[in-house]
Amino acid sequence: MDNFLKKLVENFKNLFSKLTTTQKLVLFGVAALVVVGLIFILSFSSKQTESLLFSSPIEQQDFTRITNKLTEWNADYSTKEDKFIVVADEKTGAYLRMKLGAAGVLPTGLKGWELFDTQSWTTTDFERDINKRRAIIGEITRHIKLLDDVEDVSIQVTMPEPELYIDEDMPYTASVIITPSPYSDLATNKKKIKGIIDLVAFGVDRLSPENVVVTDHHGNILSDFTSEDEVDYLSRAREEWKIKERLRLKMQTEIGDKLKAVLGGDKVDVSVELALDFDQKKVEKTEFIPIVKRPDNPETPYDESEVELNVIRSEKDTSEHFEGVGFVPEGPPGVEPNIPPGYKEAMGEGTKYDKTENVKNYEISQQVSSVVSAPYKIDRLSVAVWVDGTWEKLFDEDGKPQITGEGGIKRRYIPRTADEIKSYEEIVKGAIGYSIARRDTVIVKNIQFDRTDEFALEDAYLKKREQLRKTLLSALIALFAIFIITIAYRAISREVARRKRIKEEELARQQQLMREAALKSAEEEGVEMELSAEERARLEMQENVMNIAREHPEEVAKLIRTWLAEE
């Protein structure tokens, strides 16, 4: 064997040495691929296969709960036929089963009517009864778990054995423990609790809803509806009061608006009180009524209708007449007939017989009606109306208002007449549909309203207006006086200034004349007088002005008037 191996190795070496470099590289490459392929096959074959999380099929409700929880945990899983859950391996499956058990979401394994799919011939009646109870409870449990507000439910039904007499039978009873879903209002929603009770009661024969007790997982009874009945009663009373108050306010507003449109907004006050009957009735009756042959014409003041209590439906007249020898029936031969003595002989002489019959069948008109009353009706109405009179201001002979000692205006109250009160009462009765049969009450009274504050405000306004008028008149007089004084003052001032200016001009003229006279006399005497430069300039200016005045007197006059106007 060793020699064979040595020869084999030597032959391989000789064969390998004869190969070219390219052939050697190809050989090494093929060997490497074979090694890698073997390693991949070994690693793939040694990998564990996928595992089922639960070996048996899972019901749809449990399947949904478990997959939702696995999705919440971000677990790696897949589904198959919506009945199986596949995980990576058995180790992962064991871990997830432990975690699901801690969370309380393992398959319940409830069985309903599937218990009767396979029956053994050795099954006893007792076992069948137990299976029937289990099937009913299982089906109802499945049914209730389909509700969104129920996370879990446990049902126990007691089914006593039937007694010999029906009166002695014990009723079926059931207890239900519910675990509400998070954020569910199942514990406080009585309608949902009633729905669950009905589901349980209707799913079990001979089980009444009042024999079903529902509690939550904390032991609180949810099927106690006594407080709800009280709440319903109070809610109904509250709604009835709202309807009554809304109708009362509506009628009160309508009556008040109608009267205020006639009397004024502050002349009337209305109060309405009504009683409503909320009892609902259903009446079925048959009435026999007369037949109207001709209806009444509403345009005529008298009743011209024609009615018949009944009409002839059919009529039969029968008339019979007989004249001749009478016939007396006799019995068998040898038997005497039952006829008084002497009557048989008299009958042979001849008889007469007359019969008249009249039969009439009448038809009676009837009316069959089923009346359902309205939700409510007005039982009684009471209306009270207060109407104020009118106030008249008193004036003197000059047409001015008379003033009291306190400074107010004198007024006189005028009450409403009886005819006016009667007309207002008729208006109110027409507005409410007054009915004597309902014992309605309408009271309209003339009441004097207290208007002290209103009159005080009006008097204060008049006083203020009179005072304002006097103040304005005094101000106008003062302004007029100031205006007159101002005009007089300006006229006097101008006159004083004019006189002063005339006086100054006269004085200047006299000085000029005196100066000119002095100069003239000096010239005549030949005396030379020395004048200052200022005096010479003034003399020259005066001479120039005088020359201009002589040559242009109109322009000088306009200039003087302009100066006077500016002053």
XYZ file of C-alpha atoms in Angstrom:
567
model
C 0.000 0.000 0.000
C 2.816 2.370 0.862
C 4.541 1.579 -2.414
C 1.334 2.331 -4.264
C 1.027 5.678 -2.604
C 4.667 6.467 -3.307
C 4.270 5.544 -6.956
C 1.113 7.598 -7.151
C 2.874 10.638 -5.668
C 5.863 10.195 -8.001
C 3.609 9.909 -11.029
C 1.746 13.050 -9.924
C 5.033 14.917 -9.507
C 6.265 13.782 -12.920
C 2.954 14.772 -14.484
C 2.955 18.149 -12.660
C 6.571 18.842 -13.743
C 5.648 18.268 -17.355
C 2.865 20.886 -17.184
C 3.411 24.390 -18.379
C 3.051 27.416 -16.156
C -0.393 28.222 -17.563
C -1.601 24.687 -16.984
C -0.322 24.810 -13.412
C -2.228 28.064 -12.739
C -5.422 26.585 -14.172
C -4.986 23.502 -12.017
C -4.510 25.570 -8.844
C -7.566 27.646 -9.746
C -9.789 24.595 -10.210
C -8.563 23.164 -6.904
C -9.333 26.434 -5.118
C -12.884 26.541 -6.557
C -13.488 22.954 -5.429
C -12.343 23.777 -1.904
C -14.514 26.904 -1.697
C -17.527 24.964 -3.022
C -17.084 22.265 -0.431
C -16.826 24.822 2.361
C -20.046 26.588 1.163
C -21.929 23.304 0.914
C -20.840 22.254 4.392
C -21.775 25.601 5.947
C -25.195 25.669 4.221
C -25.983 22.085 5.164
C -25.000 22.728 8.781
C -27.329 25.814 9.048
C -30.477 25.238 11.173
C -33.806 25.274 9.326
C -36.740 27.631 10.157
C -39.135 26.639 12.914
C -42.848 27.109 13.624
C -43.612 29.303 16.612
C -46.637 27.096 17.413
C -47.011 23.687 15.864
C -50.826 23.724 15.701
C -52.889 26.177 13.602
C -53.759 29.420 15.364
C -57.254 30.917 15.343
C -57.727 34.185 13.518
C -58.210 36.316 16.633
C -55.171 34.845 18.403
C -53.186 35.106 15.171
C -53.912 38.827 14.948
C -53.027 39.457 18.596
C -49.732 37.534 18.398
C -48.590 39.094 15.113
C -49.388 42.581 16.414
C -47.302 41.920 19.503
C -44.390 40.504 17.444
C -44.526 43.526 15.159
C -44.443 45.773 18.213
C -41.283 43.981 19.403
C -39.690 44.201 15.903
C -39.263 40.419 15.884
C -38.132 38.605 12.739
C -40.970 36.333 11.644
C -43.108 35.357 8.679
C -46.606 33.944 8.287
C -47.960 30.983 6.431
C -51.571 30.467 5.396
C -52.639 32.981 8.069
C -52.551 30.123 10.560
C -48.840 29.525 11.231
C -46.031 31.829 12.364
C -42.516 30.960 11.190
C -39.392 32.133 13.066
C -35.687 31.786 12.373
C -34.970 28.740 14.538
C -36.246 26.759 17.464
C -34.182 28.764 19.943
C -35.776 31.985 18.761
C -39.195 30.332 18.874
C -38.675 29.241 22.507
C -37.621 32.764 23.492
C -40.607 34.370 21.763
C -43.031 31.835 23.298
C -41.657 32.669 26.756
C -41.994 36.390 26.073
C -45.548 36.018 24.705
C -46.511 33.998 27.776
C -45.231 36.768 30.051
C -47.295 39.279 28.041
C -50.422 37.098 28.263
C -50.998 36.777 24.512
C -50.578 33.038 24.011
C -53.247 31.216 21.971
C -56.286 30.578 24.129
C -57.101 27.292 22.539
C -60.846 27.897 22.883
C -62.933 25.272 21.211
C -66.503 25.719 20.131
C -68.603 23.391 18.080
C -65.347 21.733 16.909
C -65.731 19.490 19.934
C -68.445 17.627 18.046
C -66.410 17.160 14.849
C -65.117 13.824 16.109
C -67.336 11.703 18.343
C -66.434 8.378 19.819
C -69.057 5.680 20.099
C -68.101 5.334 23.759
C -69.010 8.977 24.568
C -71.634 9.135 27.283
C -74.571 11.551 27.559
C -72.870 13.308 30.476
C -69.780 13.943 28.340
C -71.975 15.235 25.518
C -73.691 17.659 27.910
C -70.325 18.888 29.163
C -69.057 19.303 25.591
C -72.220 21.179 24.676
C -71.686 23.600 27.565
C -68.027 24.033 26.621
C -68.979 24.630 22.981
C -71.585 27.274 23.854
C -69.228 29.109 26.219
C -66.392 28.878 23.682
C -68.480 30.264 20.830
C -69.809 33.148 22.937
C -66.272 33.920 24.156
C -65.017 34.024 20.569
C -67.957 36.219 19.626
C -67.284 38.781 22.349
C -63.523 38.829 21.739
C -64.204 40.106 18.231
C -65.265 43.433 19.786
C -62.661 46.176 19.601
C -63.277 47.302 23.193
C -62.638 43.841 24.695
C -59.104 42.625 25.222
C -60.022 39.457 27.094
C -63.178 37.846 28.483
C -64.066 34.932 30.720
C -67.591 33.497 30.781
C -69.157 31.014 33.163
C -72.703 29.747 32.549
C -74.671 27.724 35.103
C -77.228 25.364 33.551
C -79.298 23.618 36.243
C -80.940 20.316 35.423
C -84.620 20.589 34.470
C -87.096 19.663 37.185
C -90.243 17.609 36.861
C -92.433 20.708 37.021
C -91.668 23.832 35.073
C -92.473 26.091 38.016
C -89.667 24.485 39.988
C -87.005 24.957 37.279
C -84.063 27.064 38.343
C -83.117 29.783 35.843
C -79.879 29.792 33.894
C -77.318 32.305 35.160
C -74.075 33.630 33.701
C -71.120 35.592 34.991
C -68.848 37.535 32.637
C -65.447 39.026 33.477
C -64.203 41.530 30.907
C -60.774 43.082 30.482
C -61.325 46.304 28.521
C -58.876 47.344 25.841
C -56.552 50.271 26.599
C -58.188 53.701 26.158
C -61.623 52.066 25.830
C -64.794 53.524 27.406
C -66.358 50.102 27.884
C -66.427 50.413 31.690
C -68.486 53.640 31.542
C -70.567 53.096 28.401
C -73.793 51.440 29.534
C -74.987 50.829 25.972
C -71.960 48.661 25.224
C -72.466 46.715 28.477
C -76.111 46.114 27.510
C -74.941 44.875 24.121
C -72.591 42.339 25.739
C -75.362 41.168 28.100
C -77.705 40.660 25.139
C -75.019 38.738 23.221
C -74.579 36.355 26.137
C -78.317 36.018 26.849
C -79.310 35.437 23.231
C -76.515 32.884 22.771
C -77.760 30.603 25.546
C -81.222 29.057 25.647
C -83.326 29.837 28.727
C -80.922 32.592 29.813
C -82.529 35.973 30.539
C -80.566 39.250 30.365
C -81.415 40.050 33.997
C -79.592 36.851 35.058
C -76.282 37.958 33.495
C -73.713 39.703 35.707
C -70.831 41.568 34.073
C -67.740 42.754 35.959
C -64.391 44.113 34.927
C -61.039 42.536 35.774
C -60.941 44.590 38.996
C -64.231 43.151 40.226
C -66.370 46.246 39.632
C -69.951 45.405 38.612
C -70.750 46.929 35.213
C -74.272 45.532 34.757
C -75.942 47.641 37.489
C -78.286 50.012 35.639
C -80.317 51.352 38.586
C -78.404 54.627 38.609
C -78.886 54.912 34.859
C -82.663 54.650 35.282
C -82.523 57.550 37.725
C -80.386 59.529 35.296
C -82.852 58.791 32.485
C -85.734 60.015 34.656
C -83.899 63.214 35.543
C -82.886 63.735 31.907
C -86.497 63.361 30.798
C -87.670 65.822 33.457
C -84.966 68.260 32.381
C -85.936 67.978 28.720
C -89.624 68.446 29.546
C -88.782 71.581 31.522
C -86.736 72.934 28.597
C -89.624 72.337 26.172
C -92.081 74.015 28.530
C -89.817 77.029 29.140
C -89.053 77.459 25.440
C -92.765 77.394 24.547
C -93.642 79.761 27.413
C -91.008 82.318 26.413
C -92.090 82.121 22.779
C -95.741 82.826 23.597
C -94.801 85.562 26.066
C -92.603 87.275 23.476
C -95.245 87.073 20.745
C -97.982 88.533 22.969
C -95.674 91.263 24.276
C -94.577 92.248 20.759
C -98.186 92.532 19.570
C -99.203 94.743 22.498
C -96.032 96.851 22.394
C -96.652 97.580 18.733
C -99.963 99.196 19.773
C -99.188 100.681 23.194
C -95.435 101.264 23.107
C -92.447 99.413 24.379
C -92.631 100.681 27.982
C -96.406 100.662 28.386
C -97.072 96.944 28.822
C -95.700 93.886 30.632
C -96.722 90.255 30.007
C -96.376 87.051 32.015
C -97.361 83.608 30.661
C -97.622 80.350 32.564
C -98.625 77.059 30.972
C -99.036 73.428 31.932
C -98.075 70.700 29.451
C -99.280 67.117 29.346
C -96.463 64.785 28.280
C -98.483 61.567 28.630
C -98.570 59.785 25.296
C -101.688 57.789 24.460
C -102.683 55.415 21.686
C -106.429 55.113 21.143
C -108.099 52.678 18.759
C -111.841 53.226 18.325
C -114.712 52.393 16.002
C -117.322 55.119 15.473
C -120.727 54.795 13.841
C -121.311 58.083 12.080
C -124.236 59.368 10.005
C -123.998 59.572 6.245
C -123.824 63.107 4.893
C -126.074 63.422 1.871
C -125.569 67.137 1.456
C -122.852 69.103 3.273
C -123.461 72.423 4.972
C -122.739 75.585 3.022
C -120.402 77.698 5.211
C -121.495 80.904 3.452
C -125.040 80.663 4.809
C -125.871 81.540 8.431
C -128.011 78.421 8.930
C -127.314 74.688 8.788
C -128.594 73.156 5.562
C -126.829 69.832 5.722
C -128.755 66.576 5.258
C -127.662 63.356 6.959
C -128.966 59.811 7.213
C -128.287 57.501 10.108
C -128.259 54.511 7.737
C -129.040 53.532 4.165
C -130.875 50.548 2.728
C -128.469 47.967 1.376
C -131.057 45.352 0.264
C -134.818 44.945 0.470
C -137.100 41.911 0.098
C -140.926 41.973 -0.205
C -142.897 38.721 0.151
C -146.692 38.451 -0.348
C -148.738 35.202 0.021
C -152.502 34.619 -0.562
C -154.451 31.367 -0.210
C -158.136 30.630 -0.562
C -159.766 27.089 -0.649
C -160.298 23.866 1.288
C -157.934 23.365 4.080
C -155.758 20.297 4.490
C -155.177 18.667 7.822
C -152.231 16.320 7.925
C -152.937 13.016 9.592
C -150.716 10.382 11.045
C -150.475 6.659 10.202
C -153.691 4.692 9.768
C -155.399 3.853 13.031
C -153.919 6.856 14.861
C -156.137 9.752 15.743
C -154.802 13.137 14.633
C -153.963 15.721 17.280
C -156.842 18.074 16.388
C -159.395 19.427 18.807
C -162.910 18.004 18.473
C -165.126 19.885 16.043
C -162.185 21.652 14.363
C -161.730 18.993 11.693
C -165.245 19.279 10.487
C -165.075 23.070 10.308
C -161.943 23.044 8.179
C -163.602 21.328 5.323
C -165.812 24.287 4.629
C -163.013 26.429 3.092
C -160.195 28.740 4.359
C -158.439 31.954 3.413
C -154.798 32.811 4.069
C -152.925 36.098 3.467
C -149.250 36.895 4.394
C -147.189 39.950 3.612
C -143.500 40.229 4.583
C -141.073 43.115 4.023
C -137.371 42.642 4.908
C -134.895 45.551 4.709
C -131.151 45.316 5.336
C -129.547 48.615 6.354
C -125.899 49.647 5.998
C -124.440 51.624 8.870
C -121.526 53.962 8.197
C -118.629 53.395 10.552
C -115.146 54.809 10.947
C -112.229 52.863 12.414
C -109.360 55.071 13.583
C -106.119 54.583 15.458
C -104.970 57.807 17.099
C -101.503 58.298 18.575
C -101.212 61.451 20.659
C -98.486 64.029 20.100
C -95.370 64.101 22.319
C -97.038 66.788 24.407
C -100.080 69.023 24.436
C -101.051 72.211 26.233
C -103.108 71.365 29.295
C -103.778 74.903 30.520
C -102.708 78.493 29.826
C -102.601 81.468 32.178
C -101.722 84.952 30.900
C -101.416 88.130 32.955
C -100.997 91.539 31.271
C -100.208 94.854 32.952
C -101.053 97.956 30.903
C -99.949 101.446 31.902
C -102.069 104.532 31.269
C -100.963 107.775 29.619
C -99.408 110.887 31.166
C -100.377 114.423 30.054
C -98.272 117.547 30.647
C -100.113 120.608 32.016
C -99.613 123.990 30.326
C -100.614 127.509 31.369
C -102.570 130.068 29.341
C -99.416 131.174 27.499
C -98.660 127.612 26.367
C -95.763 127.183 28.764
C -95.431 124.005 30.935
C -96.594 124.445 34.506
C -93.760 124.010 37.001
C -94.058 122.379 40.407
C -92.433 123.672 43.576
C -89.485 121.328 43.051
C -88.909 122.730 39.599
C -90.449 119.833 37.660
C -93.224 119.794 35.088
C -96.756 119.135 36.269
C -98.332 115.985 34.775
C -101.686 114.246 34.983
C -102.263 110.450 34.788
C -105.048 109.231 32.453
C -106.045 105.552 33.021
C -107.187 103.185 30.287
C -110.893 102.900 29.651
C -112.848 99.684 30.120
C -113.328 99.357 26.359
C -109.585 99.568 25.794
C -108.919 96.905 28.434
C -111.571 94.697 26.824
C -109.996 95.056 23.381
C -106.548 94.200 24.763
C -108.008 91.127 26.429
C -109.540 89.999 23.129
C -106.173 90.447 21.419
C -104.462 88.252 24.020
C -107.145 85.564 23.807
C -106.816 85.437 20.039
C -103.032 85.224 20.259
C -102.993 82.222 22.634
C -105.983 80.381 21.159
C -108.093 80.789 24.258
C -110.137 77.707 25.161
C -112.797 77.460 27.845
C -112.508 73.667 27.805
C -108.853 73.951 28.861
C -109.849 76.366 31.677
C -107.509 79.020 30.295
C -107.157 82.267 32.216
C -106.481 85.736 30.742
C -106.240 88.779 33.016
C -105.609 92.304 31.675
C -105.339 95.093 34.249
C -104.596 98.804 34.057
C -101.703 99.355 36.475
C -99.996 102.718 36.947
C -96.281 102.166 36.367
C -93.734 103.972 38.508
C -92.114 106.562 36.249
C -90.437 108.722 38.912
C -86.948 108.151 37.545
C -88.093 108.701 33.952
C -89.803 111.994 34.820
C -86.829 113.082 36.930
C -84.514 112.558 33.963
C -86.904 114.413 31.666
C -87.203 117.345 34.110
C -83.450 117.479 34.568
C -83.023 117.572 30.811
C -85.528 120.413 30.458
C -83.871 122.345 33.286
C -80.500 121.873 31.702
C -81.804 122.976 28.325
C -83.449 126.101 29.858
C -80.271 126.949 31.710
C -78.242 126.472 28.543
C -80.648 128.791 26.666
C -80.244 131.496 29.297
C -76.485 131.097 29.285
C -76.341 131.403 25.511
C -78.569 134.501 25.591
C -76.374 136.140 28.241
C -73.270 135.296 26.250
C -74.756 136.790 23.092
C -75.680 140.002 24.947
C -72.190 140.235 26.419
C -70.582 139.660 23.041
C -72.799 142.305 21.467
C -71.883 144.771 24.241
C -68.195 144.054 23.789
C -68.586 144.552 20.058
C -70.301 147.932 20.537
C -67.697 149.022 23.106
C -64.889 147.999 20.774
C -66.362 149.975 17.865
C -66.886 153.037 20.082
C -63.403 152.778 21.500
C -61.852 152.611 18.047
C -63.918 155.571 16.860
C -62.945 157.628 19.888
C -59.314 156.621 19.532
C -59.304 157.674 15.885
C -60.946 160.965 16.726
C -58.426 161.681 19.489
C -55.551 160.796 17.177
C -56.987 162.946 14.417
C -57.349 165.934 16.685
C -53.875 165.417 18.083
C -52.435 165.212 14.573
C -54.333 168.347 13.514
C -53.036 170.142 16.582
C -49.474 169.061 15.873
C -49.800 170.040 12.237
C -51.217 173.402 13.271
C -48.352 173.886 15.705
C -45.794 172.894 13.071
C -47.439 175.208 10.577
C -47.338 178.095 13.007
C -43.674 177.367 13.783
C -42.984 177.256 10.047
C -44.778 180.522 9.542
C -42.894 182.059 12.393
C -39.633 180.741 10.964
C -40.461 182.000 7.513
C -41.471 185.334 8.925
C -38.221 185.558 10.820
C -36.241 184.674 7.710
C -38.135 187.173 5.670
C -37.610 189.887 8.164
C -33.952 189.043 8.368
C -33.607 189.161 4.637
C -35.296 192.487 4.556
C -33.034 193.857 7.221
C -30.065 192.340 5.565
C -29.003 190.487 8.543
C -27.302 187.317 7.851
C -28.272 184.450 10.093
C -26.281 181.362 10.421
C -28.321 178.128 10.268
C -27.199 174.701 11.159
C -26.931 171.978 8.553
C -29.934 170.150 10.027
C -32.079 173.250 9.859
C -31.049 173.899 6.293
C -31.960 170.331 5.321
C -35.333 170.655 7.010
C -35.985 173.970 5.292
C -35.121 172.522 1.945
C -37.364 169.501 2.594
C -40.239 171.709 3.619
C -39.800 173.869 0.567
C -39.809 170.754 -1.624
C -42.936 169.388 0.045
C -44.697 172.681 -0.310
C -43.756 172.884 -3.942
C -45.031 169.325 -4.574
C -48.244 170.127 -2.732
C -48.815 173.157 -4.866
C -48.100 171.306 -8.099
C -49.856 167.984 -7.224
C -52.455 168.620 -4.548
C -54.572 165.467 -5.343
C -51.695 163.061 -4.900
C -50.718 164.684 -1.618
C -54.314 164.301 -0.408
C -54.305 160.546 -1.288
C -51.039 160.129 0.583
C -52.443 161.801 3.688
C -55.573 159.612 3.574
C -53.367 156.532 3.337
C -51.461 157.573 6.449
C -54.663 158.170 8.333
C -55.997 154.739 7.342
C -52.825 153.040 8.537
C -53.080 154.758 11.892
